[in-house]
Coordinates of N, CA and C in Angstrom, one line a residue:
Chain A
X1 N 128.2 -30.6 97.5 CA 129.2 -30.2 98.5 C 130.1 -29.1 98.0
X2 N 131.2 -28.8 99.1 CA 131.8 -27.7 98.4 C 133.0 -28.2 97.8
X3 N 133.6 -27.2 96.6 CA 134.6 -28.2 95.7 C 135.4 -26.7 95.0
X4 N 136.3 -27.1 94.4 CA 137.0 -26.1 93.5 C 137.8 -26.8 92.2
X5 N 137.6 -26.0 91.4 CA 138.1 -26.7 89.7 C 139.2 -25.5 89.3
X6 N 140.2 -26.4 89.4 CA 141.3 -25.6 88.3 C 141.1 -26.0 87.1
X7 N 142.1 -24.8 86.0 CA 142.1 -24.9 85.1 C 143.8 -26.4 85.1
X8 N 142.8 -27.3 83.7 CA 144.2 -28.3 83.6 C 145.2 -27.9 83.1
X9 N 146.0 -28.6 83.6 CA 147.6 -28.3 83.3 C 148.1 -29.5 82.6
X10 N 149.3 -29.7 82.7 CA 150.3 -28.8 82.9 C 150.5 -27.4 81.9
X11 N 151.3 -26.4 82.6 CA 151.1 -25.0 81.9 C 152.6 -25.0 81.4
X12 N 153.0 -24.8 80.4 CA 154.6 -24.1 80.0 C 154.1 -22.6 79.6
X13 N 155.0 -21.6 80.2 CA 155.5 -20.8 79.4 C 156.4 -20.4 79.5
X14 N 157.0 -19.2 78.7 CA 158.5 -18.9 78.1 C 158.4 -17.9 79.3
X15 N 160.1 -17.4 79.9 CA 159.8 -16.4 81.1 C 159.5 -15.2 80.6
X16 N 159.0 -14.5 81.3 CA 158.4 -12.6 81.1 C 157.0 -13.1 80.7
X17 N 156.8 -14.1 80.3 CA 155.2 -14.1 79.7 C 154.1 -13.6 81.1
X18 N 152.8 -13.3 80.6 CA 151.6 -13.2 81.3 C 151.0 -14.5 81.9
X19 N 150.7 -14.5 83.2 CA 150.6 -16.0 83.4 C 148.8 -15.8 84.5
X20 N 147.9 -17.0 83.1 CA 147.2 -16.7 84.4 C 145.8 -18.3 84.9
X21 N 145.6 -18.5 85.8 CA 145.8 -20.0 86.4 C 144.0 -19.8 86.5
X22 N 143.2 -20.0 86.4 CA 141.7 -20.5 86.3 C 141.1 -21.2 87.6
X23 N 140.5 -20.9 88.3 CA 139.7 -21.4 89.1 C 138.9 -20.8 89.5
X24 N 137.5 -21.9 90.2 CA 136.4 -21.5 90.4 C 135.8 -22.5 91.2
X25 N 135.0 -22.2 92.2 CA 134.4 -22.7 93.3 C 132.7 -23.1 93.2
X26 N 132.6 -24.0 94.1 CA 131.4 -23.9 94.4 C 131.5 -24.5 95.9
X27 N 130.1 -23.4 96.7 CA 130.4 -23.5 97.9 C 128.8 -23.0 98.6
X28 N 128.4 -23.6 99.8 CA 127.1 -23.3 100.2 C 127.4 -22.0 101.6
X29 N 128.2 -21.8 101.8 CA 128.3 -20.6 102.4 C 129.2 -19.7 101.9
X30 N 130.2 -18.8 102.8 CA 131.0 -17.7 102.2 C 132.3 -17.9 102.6
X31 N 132.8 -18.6 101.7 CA 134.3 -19.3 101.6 C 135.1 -18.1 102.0
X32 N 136.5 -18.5 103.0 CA 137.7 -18.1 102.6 C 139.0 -18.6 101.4
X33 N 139.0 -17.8 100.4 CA 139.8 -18.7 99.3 C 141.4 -18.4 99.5
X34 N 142.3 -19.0 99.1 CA 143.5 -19.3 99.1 C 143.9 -20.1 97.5
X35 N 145.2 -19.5 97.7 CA 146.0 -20.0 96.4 C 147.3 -20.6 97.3
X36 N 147.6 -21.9 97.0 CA 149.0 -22.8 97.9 C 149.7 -23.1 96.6
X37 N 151.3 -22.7 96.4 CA 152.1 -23.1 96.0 C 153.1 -24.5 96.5
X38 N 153.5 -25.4 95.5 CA 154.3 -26.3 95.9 C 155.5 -26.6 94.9
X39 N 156.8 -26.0 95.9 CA 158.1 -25.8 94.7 C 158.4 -27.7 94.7
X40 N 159.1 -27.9 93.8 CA 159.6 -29.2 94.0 C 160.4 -29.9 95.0
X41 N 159.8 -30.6 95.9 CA 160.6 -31.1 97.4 C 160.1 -30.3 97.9
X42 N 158.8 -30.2 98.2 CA 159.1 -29.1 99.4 C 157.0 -29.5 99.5
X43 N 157.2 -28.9 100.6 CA 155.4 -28.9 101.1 C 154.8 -27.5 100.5
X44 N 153.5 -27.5 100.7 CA 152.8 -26.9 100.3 C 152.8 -25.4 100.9
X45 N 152.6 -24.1 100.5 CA 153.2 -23.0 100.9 C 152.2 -22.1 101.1
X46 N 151.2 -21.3 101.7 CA 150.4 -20.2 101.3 C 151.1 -19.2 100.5
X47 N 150.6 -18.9 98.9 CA 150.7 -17.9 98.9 C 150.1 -16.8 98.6
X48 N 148.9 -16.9 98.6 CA 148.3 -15.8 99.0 C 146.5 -16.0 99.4
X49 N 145.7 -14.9 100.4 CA 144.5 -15.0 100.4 C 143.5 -14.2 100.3
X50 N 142.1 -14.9 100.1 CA 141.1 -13.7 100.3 C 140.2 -14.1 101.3
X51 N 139.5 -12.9 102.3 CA 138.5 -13.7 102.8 C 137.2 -13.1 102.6
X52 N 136.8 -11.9 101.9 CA 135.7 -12.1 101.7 C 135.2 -11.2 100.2
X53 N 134.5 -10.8 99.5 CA 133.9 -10.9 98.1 C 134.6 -9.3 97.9
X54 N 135.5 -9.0 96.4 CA 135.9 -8.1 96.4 C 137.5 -7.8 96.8
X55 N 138.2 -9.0 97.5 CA 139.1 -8.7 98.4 C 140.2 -9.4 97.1
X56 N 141.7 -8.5 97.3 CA 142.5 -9.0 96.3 C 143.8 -9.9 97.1
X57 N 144.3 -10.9 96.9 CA 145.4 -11.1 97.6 C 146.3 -10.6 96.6
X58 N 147.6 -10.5 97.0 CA 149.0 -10.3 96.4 C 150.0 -11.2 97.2
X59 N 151.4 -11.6 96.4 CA 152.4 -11.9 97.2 C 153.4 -12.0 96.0
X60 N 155.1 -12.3 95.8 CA 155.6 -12.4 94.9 C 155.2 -12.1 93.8
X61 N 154.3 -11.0 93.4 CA 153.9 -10.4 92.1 C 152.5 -11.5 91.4
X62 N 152.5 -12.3 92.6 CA 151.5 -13.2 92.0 C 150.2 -12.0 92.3
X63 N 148.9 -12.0 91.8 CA 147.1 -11.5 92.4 C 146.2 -12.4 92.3
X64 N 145.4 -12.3 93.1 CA 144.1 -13.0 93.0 C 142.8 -12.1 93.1
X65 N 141.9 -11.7 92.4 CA 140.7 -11.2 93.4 C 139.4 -12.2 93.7
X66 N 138.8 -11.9 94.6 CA 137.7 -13.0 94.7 C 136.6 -12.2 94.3
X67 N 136.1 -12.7 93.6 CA 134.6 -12.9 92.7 C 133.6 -13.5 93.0
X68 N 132.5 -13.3 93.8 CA 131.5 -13.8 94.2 C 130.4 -13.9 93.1
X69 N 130.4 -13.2 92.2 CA 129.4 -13.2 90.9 C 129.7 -13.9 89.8
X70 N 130.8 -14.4 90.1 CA 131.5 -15.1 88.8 C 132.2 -16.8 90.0
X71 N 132.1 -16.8 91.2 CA 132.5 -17.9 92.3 C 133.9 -18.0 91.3
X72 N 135.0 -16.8 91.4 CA 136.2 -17.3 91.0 C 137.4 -16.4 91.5
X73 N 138.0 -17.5 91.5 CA 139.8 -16.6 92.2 C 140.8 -17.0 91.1
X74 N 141.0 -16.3 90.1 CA 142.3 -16.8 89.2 C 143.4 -15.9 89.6
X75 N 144.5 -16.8 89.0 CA 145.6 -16.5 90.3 C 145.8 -15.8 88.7
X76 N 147.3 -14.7 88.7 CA 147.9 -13.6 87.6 C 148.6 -13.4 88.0
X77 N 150.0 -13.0 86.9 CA 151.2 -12.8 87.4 C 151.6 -12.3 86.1
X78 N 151.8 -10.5 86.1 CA 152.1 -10.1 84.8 C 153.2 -10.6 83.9
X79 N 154.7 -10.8 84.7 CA 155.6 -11.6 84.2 C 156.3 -12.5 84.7
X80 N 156.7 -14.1 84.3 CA 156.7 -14.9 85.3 C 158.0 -15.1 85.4
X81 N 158.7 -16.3 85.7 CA 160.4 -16.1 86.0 C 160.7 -17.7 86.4
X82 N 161.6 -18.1 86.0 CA 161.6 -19.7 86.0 C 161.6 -20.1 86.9
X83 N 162.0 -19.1 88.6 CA 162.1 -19.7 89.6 C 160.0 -20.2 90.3
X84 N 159.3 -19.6 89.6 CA 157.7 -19.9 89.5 C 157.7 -21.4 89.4
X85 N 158.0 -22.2 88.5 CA 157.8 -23.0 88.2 C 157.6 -24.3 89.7
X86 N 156.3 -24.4 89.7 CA 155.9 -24.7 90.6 C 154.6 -25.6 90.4
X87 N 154.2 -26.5 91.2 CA 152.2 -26.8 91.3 C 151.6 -25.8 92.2
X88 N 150.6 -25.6 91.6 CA 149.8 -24.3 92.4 C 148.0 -24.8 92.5
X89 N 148.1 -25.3 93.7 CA 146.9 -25.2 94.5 C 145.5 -23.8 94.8
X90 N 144.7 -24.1 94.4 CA 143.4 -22.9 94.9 C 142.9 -23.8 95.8
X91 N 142.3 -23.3 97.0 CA 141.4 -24.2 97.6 C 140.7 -23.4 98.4
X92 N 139.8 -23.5 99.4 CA 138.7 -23.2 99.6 C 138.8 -23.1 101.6
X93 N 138.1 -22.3 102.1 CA 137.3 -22.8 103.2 C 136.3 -22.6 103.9
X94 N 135.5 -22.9 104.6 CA 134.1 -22.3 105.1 C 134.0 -22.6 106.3
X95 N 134.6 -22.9 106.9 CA 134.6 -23.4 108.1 C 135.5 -22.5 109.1
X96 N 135.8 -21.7 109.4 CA 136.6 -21.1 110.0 C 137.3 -21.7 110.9
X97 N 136.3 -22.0 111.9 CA 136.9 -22.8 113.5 C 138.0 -24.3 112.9
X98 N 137.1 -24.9 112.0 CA 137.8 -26.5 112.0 C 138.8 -26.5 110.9
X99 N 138.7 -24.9 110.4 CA 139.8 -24.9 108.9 C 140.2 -26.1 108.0
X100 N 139.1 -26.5 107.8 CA 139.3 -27.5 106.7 C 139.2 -27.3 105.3
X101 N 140.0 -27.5 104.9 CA 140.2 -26.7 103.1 C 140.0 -27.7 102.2
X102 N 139.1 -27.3 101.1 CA 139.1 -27.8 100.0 C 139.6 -27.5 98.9
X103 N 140.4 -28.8 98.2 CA 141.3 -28.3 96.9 C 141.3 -28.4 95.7
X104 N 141.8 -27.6 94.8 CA 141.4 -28.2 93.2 C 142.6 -29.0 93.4
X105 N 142.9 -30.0 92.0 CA 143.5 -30.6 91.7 C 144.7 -30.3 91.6
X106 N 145.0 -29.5 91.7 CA 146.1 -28.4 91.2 C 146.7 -28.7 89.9
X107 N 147.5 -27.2 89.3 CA 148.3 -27.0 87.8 C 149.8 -27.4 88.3
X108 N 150.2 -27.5 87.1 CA 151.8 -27.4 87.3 C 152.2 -26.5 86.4
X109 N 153.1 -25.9 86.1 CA 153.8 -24.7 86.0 C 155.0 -25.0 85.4
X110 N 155.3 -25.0 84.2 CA 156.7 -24.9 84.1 C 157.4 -23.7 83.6
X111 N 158.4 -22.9 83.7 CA 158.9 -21.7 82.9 C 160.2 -22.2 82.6
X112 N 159.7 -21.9 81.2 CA 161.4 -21.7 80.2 C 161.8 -20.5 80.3
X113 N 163.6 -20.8 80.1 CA 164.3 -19.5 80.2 C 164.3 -18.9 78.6
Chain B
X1 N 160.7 -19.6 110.1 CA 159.9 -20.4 110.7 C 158.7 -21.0 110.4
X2 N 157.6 -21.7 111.2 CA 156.9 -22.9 110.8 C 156.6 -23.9 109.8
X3 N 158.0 -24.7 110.4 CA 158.5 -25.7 109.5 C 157.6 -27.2 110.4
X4 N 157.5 -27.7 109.5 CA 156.3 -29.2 109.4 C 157.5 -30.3 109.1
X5 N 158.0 -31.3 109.6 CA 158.4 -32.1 108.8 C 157.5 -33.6 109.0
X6 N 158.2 -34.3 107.6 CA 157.3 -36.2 108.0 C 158.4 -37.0 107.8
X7 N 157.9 -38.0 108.2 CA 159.3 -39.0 108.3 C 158.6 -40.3 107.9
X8 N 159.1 -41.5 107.3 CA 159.6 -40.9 106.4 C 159.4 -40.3 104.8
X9 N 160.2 -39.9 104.0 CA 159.7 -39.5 102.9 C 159.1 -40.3 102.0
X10 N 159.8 -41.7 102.2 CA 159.6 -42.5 101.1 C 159.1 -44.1 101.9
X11 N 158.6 -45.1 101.5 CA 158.5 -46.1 102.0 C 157.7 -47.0 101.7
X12 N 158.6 -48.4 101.0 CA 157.8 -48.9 100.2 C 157.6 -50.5 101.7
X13 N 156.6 -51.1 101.4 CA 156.3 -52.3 102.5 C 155.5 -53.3 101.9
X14 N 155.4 -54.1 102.1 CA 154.7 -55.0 101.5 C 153.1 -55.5 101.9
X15 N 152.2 -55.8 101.2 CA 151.2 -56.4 101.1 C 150.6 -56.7 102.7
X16 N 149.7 -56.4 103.5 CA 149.5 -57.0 104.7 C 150.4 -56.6 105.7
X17 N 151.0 -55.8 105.7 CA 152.3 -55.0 106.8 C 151.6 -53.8 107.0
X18 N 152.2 -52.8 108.4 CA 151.9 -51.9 108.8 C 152.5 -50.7 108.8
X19 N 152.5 -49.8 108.4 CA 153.5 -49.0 108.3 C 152.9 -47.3 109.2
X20 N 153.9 -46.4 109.7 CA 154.2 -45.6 110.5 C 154.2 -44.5 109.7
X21 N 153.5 -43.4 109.7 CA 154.7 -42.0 109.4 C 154.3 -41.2 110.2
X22 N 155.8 -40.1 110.8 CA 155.1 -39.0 111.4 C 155.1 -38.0 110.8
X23 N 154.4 -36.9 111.7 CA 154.8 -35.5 111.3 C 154.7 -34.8 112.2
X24 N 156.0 -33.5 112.4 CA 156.3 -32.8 113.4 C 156.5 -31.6 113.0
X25 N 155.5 -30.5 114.3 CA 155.9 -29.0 113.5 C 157.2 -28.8 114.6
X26 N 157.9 -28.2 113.4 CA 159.2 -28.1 114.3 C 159.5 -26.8 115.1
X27 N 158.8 -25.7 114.9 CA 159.3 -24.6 115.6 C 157.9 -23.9 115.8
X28 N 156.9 -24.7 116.3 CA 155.6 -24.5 117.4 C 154.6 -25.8 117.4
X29 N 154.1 -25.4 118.3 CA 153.1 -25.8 119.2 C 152.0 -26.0 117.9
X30 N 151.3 -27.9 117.9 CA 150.3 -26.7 116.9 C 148.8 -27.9 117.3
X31 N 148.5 -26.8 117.5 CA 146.7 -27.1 118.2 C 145.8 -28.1 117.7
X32 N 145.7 -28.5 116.2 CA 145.5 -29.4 115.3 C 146.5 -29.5 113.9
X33 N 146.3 -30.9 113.9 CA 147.1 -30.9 112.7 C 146.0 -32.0 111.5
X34 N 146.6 -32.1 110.5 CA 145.3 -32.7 109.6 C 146.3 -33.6 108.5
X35 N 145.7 -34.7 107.7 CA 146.4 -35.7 107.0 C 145.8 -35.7 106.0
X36 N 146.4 -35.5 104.9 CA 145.7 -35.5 103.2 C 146.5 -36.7 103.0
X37 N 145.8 -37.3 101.5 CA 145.7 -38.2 100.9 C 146.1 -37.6 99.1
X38 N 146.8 -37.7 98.4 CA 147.1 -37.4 97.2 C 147.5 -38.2 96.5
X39 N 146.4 -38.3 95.1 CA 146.6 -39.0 94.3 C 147.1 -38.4 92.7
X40 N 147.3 -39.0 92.0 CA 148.4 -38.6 91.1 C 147.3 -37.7 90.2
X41 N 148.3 -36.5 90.1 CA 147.1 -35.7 88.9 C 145.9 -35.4 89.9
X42 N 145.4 -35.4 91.0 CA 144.4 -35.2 91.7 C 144.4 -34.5 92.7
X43 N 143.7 -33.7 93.6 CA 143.7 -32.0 94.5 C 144.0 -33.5 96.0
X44 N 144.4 -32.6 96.8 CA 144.5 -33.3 98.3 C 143.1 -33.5 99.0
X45 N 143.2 -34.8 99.2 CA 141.7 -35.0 99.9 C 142.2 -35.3 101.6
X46 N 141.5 -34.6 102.1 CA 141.4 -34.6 103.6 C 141.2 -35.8 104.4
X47 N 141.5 -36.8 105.1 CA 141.7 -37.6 106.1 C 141.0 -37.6 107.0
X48 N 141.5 -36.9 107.2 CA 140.9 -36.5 109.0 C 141.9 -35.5 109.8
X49 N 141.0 -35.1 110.9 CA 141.6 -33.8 111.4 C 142.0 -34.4 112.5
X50 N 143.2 -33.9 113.6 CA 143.6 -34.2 115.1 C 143.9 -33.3 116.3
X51 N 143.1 -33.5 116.8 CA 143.7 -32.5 117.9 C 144.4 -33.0 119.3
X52 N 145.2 -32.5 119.6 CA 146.2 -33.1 120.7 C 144.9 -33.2 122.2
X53 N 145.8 -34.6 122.2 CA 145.0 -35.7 123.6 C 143.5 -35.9 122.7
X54 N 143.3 -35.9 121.9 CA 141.8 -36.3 121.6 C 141.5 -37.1 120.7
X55 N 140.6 -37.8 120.3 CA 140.7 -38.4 118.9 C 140.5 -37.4 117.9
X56 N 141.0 -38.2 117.0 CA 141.1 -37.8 115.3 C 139.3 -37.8 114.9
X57 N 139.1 -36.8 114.3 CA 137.9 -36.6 113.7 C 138.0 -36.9 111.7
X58 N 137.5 -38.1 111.6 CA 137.6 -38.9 109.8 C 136.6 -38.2 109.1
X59 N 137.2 -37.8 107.8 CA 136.1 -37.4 106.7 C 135.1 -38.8 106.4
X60 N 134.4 -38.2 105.8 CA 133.5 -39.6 105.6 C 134.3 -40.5 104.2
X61 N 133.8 -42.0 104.7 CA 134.5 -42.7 103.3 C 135.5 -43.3 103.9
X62 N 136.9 -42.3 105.2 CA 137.7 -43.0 105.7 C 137.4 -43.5 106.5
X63 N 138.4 -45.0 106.7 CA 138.0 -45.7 107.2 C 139.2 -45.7 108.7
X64 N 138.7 -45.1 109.8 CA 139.4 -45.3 111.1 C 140.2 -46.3 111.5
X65 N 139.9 -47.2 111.0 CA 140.8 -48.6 111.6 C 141.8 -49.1 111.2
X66 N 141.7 -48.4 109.6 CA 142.6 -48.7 108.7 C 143.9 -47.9 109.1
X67 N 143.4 -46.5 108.8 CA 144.2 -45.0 108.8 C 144.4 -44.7 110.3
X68 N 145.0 -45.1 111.4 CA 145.0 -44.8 112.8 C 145.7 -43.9 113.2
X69 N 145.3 -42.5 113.8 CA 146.0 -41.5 114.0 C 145.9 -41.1 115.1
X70 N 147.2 -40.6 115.5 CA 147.3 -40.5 117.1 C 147.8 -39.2 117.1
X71 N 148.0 -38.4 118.0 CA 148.3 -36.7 118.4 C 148.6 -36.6 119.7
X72 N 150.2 -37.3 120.4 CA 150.3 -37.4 121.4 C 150.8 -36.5 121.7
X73 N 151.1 -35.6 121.3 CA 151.9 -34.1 121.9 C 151.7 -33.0 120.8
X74 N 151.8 -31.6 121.0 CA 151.3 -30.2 120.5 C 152.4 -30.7 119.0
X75 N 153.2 -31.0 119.2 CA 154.2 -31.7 118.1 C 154.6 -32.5 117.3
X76 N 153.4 -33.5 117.7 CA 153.7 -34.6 116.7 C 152.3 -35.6 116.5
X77 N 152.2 -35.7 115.1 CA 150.8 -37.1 114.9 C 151.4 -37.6 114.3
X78 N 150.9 -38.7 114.5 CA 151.2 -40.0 113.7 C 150.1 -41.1 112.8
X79 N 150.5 -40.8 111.9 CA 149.5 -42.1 110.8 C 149.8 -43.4 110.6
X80 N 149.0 -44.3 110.7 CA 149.4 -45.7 110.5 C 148.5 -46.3 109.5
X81 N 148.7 -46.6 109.3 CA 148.5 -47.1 107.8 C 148.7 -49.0 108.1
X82 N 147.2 -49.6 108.2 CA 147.3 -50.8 109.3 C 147.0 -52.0 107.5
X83 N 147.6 -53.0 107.9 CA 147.2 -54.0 106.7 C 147.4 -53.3 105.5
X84 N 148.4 -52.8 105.2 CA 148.5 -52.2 104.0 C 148.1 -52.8 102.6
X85 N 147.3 -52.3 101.7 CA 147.3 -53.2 100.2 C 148.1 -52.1 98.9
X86 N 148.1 -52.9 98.1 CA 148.6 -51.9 97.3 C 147.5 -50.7 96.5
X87 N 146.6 -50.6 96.8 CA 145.3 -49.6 97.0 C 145.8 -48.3 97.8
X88 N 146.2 -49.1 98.6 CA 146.6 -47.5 99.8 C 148.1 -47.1 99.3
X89 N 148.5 -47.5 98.3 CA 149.7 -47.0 97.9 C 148.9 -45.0 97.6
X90 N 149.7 -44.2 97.8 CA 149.7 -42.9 97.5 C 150.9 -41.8 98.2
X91 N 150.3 -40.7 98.2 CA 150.9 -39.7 99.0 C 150.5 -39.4 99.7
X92 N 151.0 -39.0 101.0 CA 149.9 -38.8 101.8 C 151.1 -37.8 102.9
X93 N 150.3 -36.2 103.0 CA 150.5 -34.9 103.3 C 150.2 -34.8 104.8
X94 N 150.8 -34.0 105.5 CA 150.1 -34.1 107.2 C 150.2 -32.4 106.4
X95 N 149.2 -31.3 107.4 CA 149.7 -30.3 107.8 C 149.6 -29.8 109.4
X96 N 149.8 -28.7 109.7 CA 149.5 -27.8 110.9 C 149.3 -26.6 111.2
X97 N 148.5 -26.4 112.3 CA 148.2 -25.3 112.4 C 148.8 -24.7 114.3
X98 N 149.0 -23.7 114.1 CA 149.1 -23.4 115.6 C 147.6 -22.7 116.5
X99 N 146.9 -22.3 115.6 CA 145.3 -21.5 115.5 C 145.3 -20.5 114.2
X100 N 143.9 -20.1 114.1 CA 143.9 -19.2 112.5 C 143.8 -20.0 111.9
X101 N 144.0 -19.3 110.4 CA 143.5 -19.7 109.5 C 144.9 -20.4 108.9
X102 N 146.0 -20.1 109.2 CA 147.0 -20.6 107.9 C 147.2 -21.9 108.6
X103 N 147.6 -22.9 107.6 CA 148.0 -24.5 107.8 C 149.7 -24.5 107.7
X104 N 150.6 -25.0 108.3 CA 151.6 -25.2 107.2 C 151.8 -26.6 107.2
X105 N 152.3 -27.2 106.0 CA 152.8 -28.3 105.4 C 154.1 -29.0 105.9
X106 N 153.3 -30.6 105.3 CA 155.1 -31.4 105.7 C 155.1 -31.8 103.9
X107 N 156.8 -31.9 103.7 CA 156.5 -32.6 102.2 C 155.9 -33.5 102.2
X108 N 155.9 -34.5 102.5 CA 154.9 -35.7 102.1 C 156.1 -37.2 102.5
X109 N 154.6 -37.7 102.2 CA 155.3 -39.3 102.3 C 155.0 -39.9 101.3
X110 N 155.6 -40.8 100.6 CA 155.5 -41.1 99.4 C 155.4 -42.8 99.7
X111 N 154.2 -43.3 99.8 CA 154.0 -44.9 100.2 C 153.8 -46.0 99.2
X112 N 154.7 -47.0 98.7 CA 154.6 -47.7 98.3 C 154.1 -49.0 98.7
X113 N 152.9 -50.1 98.2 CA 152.6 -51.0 99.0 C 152.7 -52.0 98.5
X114 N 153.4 -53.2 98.0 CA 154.0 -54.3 96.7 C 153.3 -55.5 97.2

């Protein structure tokens, strides 16, 4: 079935660092991927997408590109900032009509000042 | 805008009791909405999906009778959570959609079962 694997967490780093989050899919047709952020108290956020092979998302300096030859979306963020600190969700979908997403486990994120 | 909320956040019940939670998108209309299940350290697993006036469509594994979901209005479902054990203690996420692709989110409910 279809599934996605983060890389495990939890993640610290110090702020300004390079920050970059691992995942990879597996999927029997041609997924839309997604990266979902979740600040503390709060629900789950889009923040950013791709929908098909080659395509990059961006949003708050976060990127993703999707990789169909490598089945991977790792999320990048050249320098990070403590307000980041967040769980960060990759997940998946192939379904367009019934939008049902599948998720990694998700990371968590901490940034020191 | 498209704010999700659940009600309530937290709620602990006891052994063989039934417990309620909603979830309401508050500034639209939203065409289906869907119920995750999250366990600690572990990705959100899917429930089942709802669409207003219809039944709830169950991933496989859940169990309908248990998890009873209802979708009486473009605005609000409701999960029930019937004979509670302390098994079904978790988190458990609604989201929504208005159409498309984006979902948005309620924070969660956080269910304790003693």
């Amino acid at each position: 079935g279809d599934s996605v694997t983060q890389m495990e967490g939890p993640v610290t780093l110090s702020e300004e660092a390079f920050l970059t989050i691992n995942c990879t899919y597996t999927a029997t047709g041609y997924p839309s991927l997604f990266w979902y952020v979740q600040y503390p108290g709060e629900g789950l956020q889009l923040l950013l997408k791709a929908t098909k092979a080659d395509d990059k998302g961006s949003n708050k300096g976060f990127e993703a590109t999707y990789r169909k030859e490598t089945t991977s979306f790792h999320l990048e963020k050249g320098s990070v900032q403590v307000s980041d600190s967040a769980v960060y969700f990759c997940a998946l979908t192939i379904d367009q009509g019934a939008q049902k997403l599948v998720f990694g486990q998700g990371t968590r994120l901490t940034i020191n000042p | 805008g498209a704010v999700v909320s659940q009600h309530p956040s937290r709620v602990i019940c006891k052994s063989g009791t039934s417990v309620k939670i909603e979830c309401r998108s508050l500034d639209f209309q939203a065409t289906t909405m869907f119920w995750y299940r999250q366990f600690p350290k572990k990705s959100l697993m899917l429930m089942a999906t709802s669409n207003e006036g219809s039944k709830a469509t169950y991933e496989q594994g859940v169990e309908k009778d248990k998890f009873l979901i209802n979708h009486a209005s473009l605005t609000l479902s409701t999960l029930t959570v019937t004979s509670a054990h302390p098994e079904d203690s978790s988190f458990y996420i609604c989201s929504a959609t208005p159409g498309g692709y984006e979902q948005y989110f309620g924070p969660g409910t956080r269910l304790t079962v003693t």
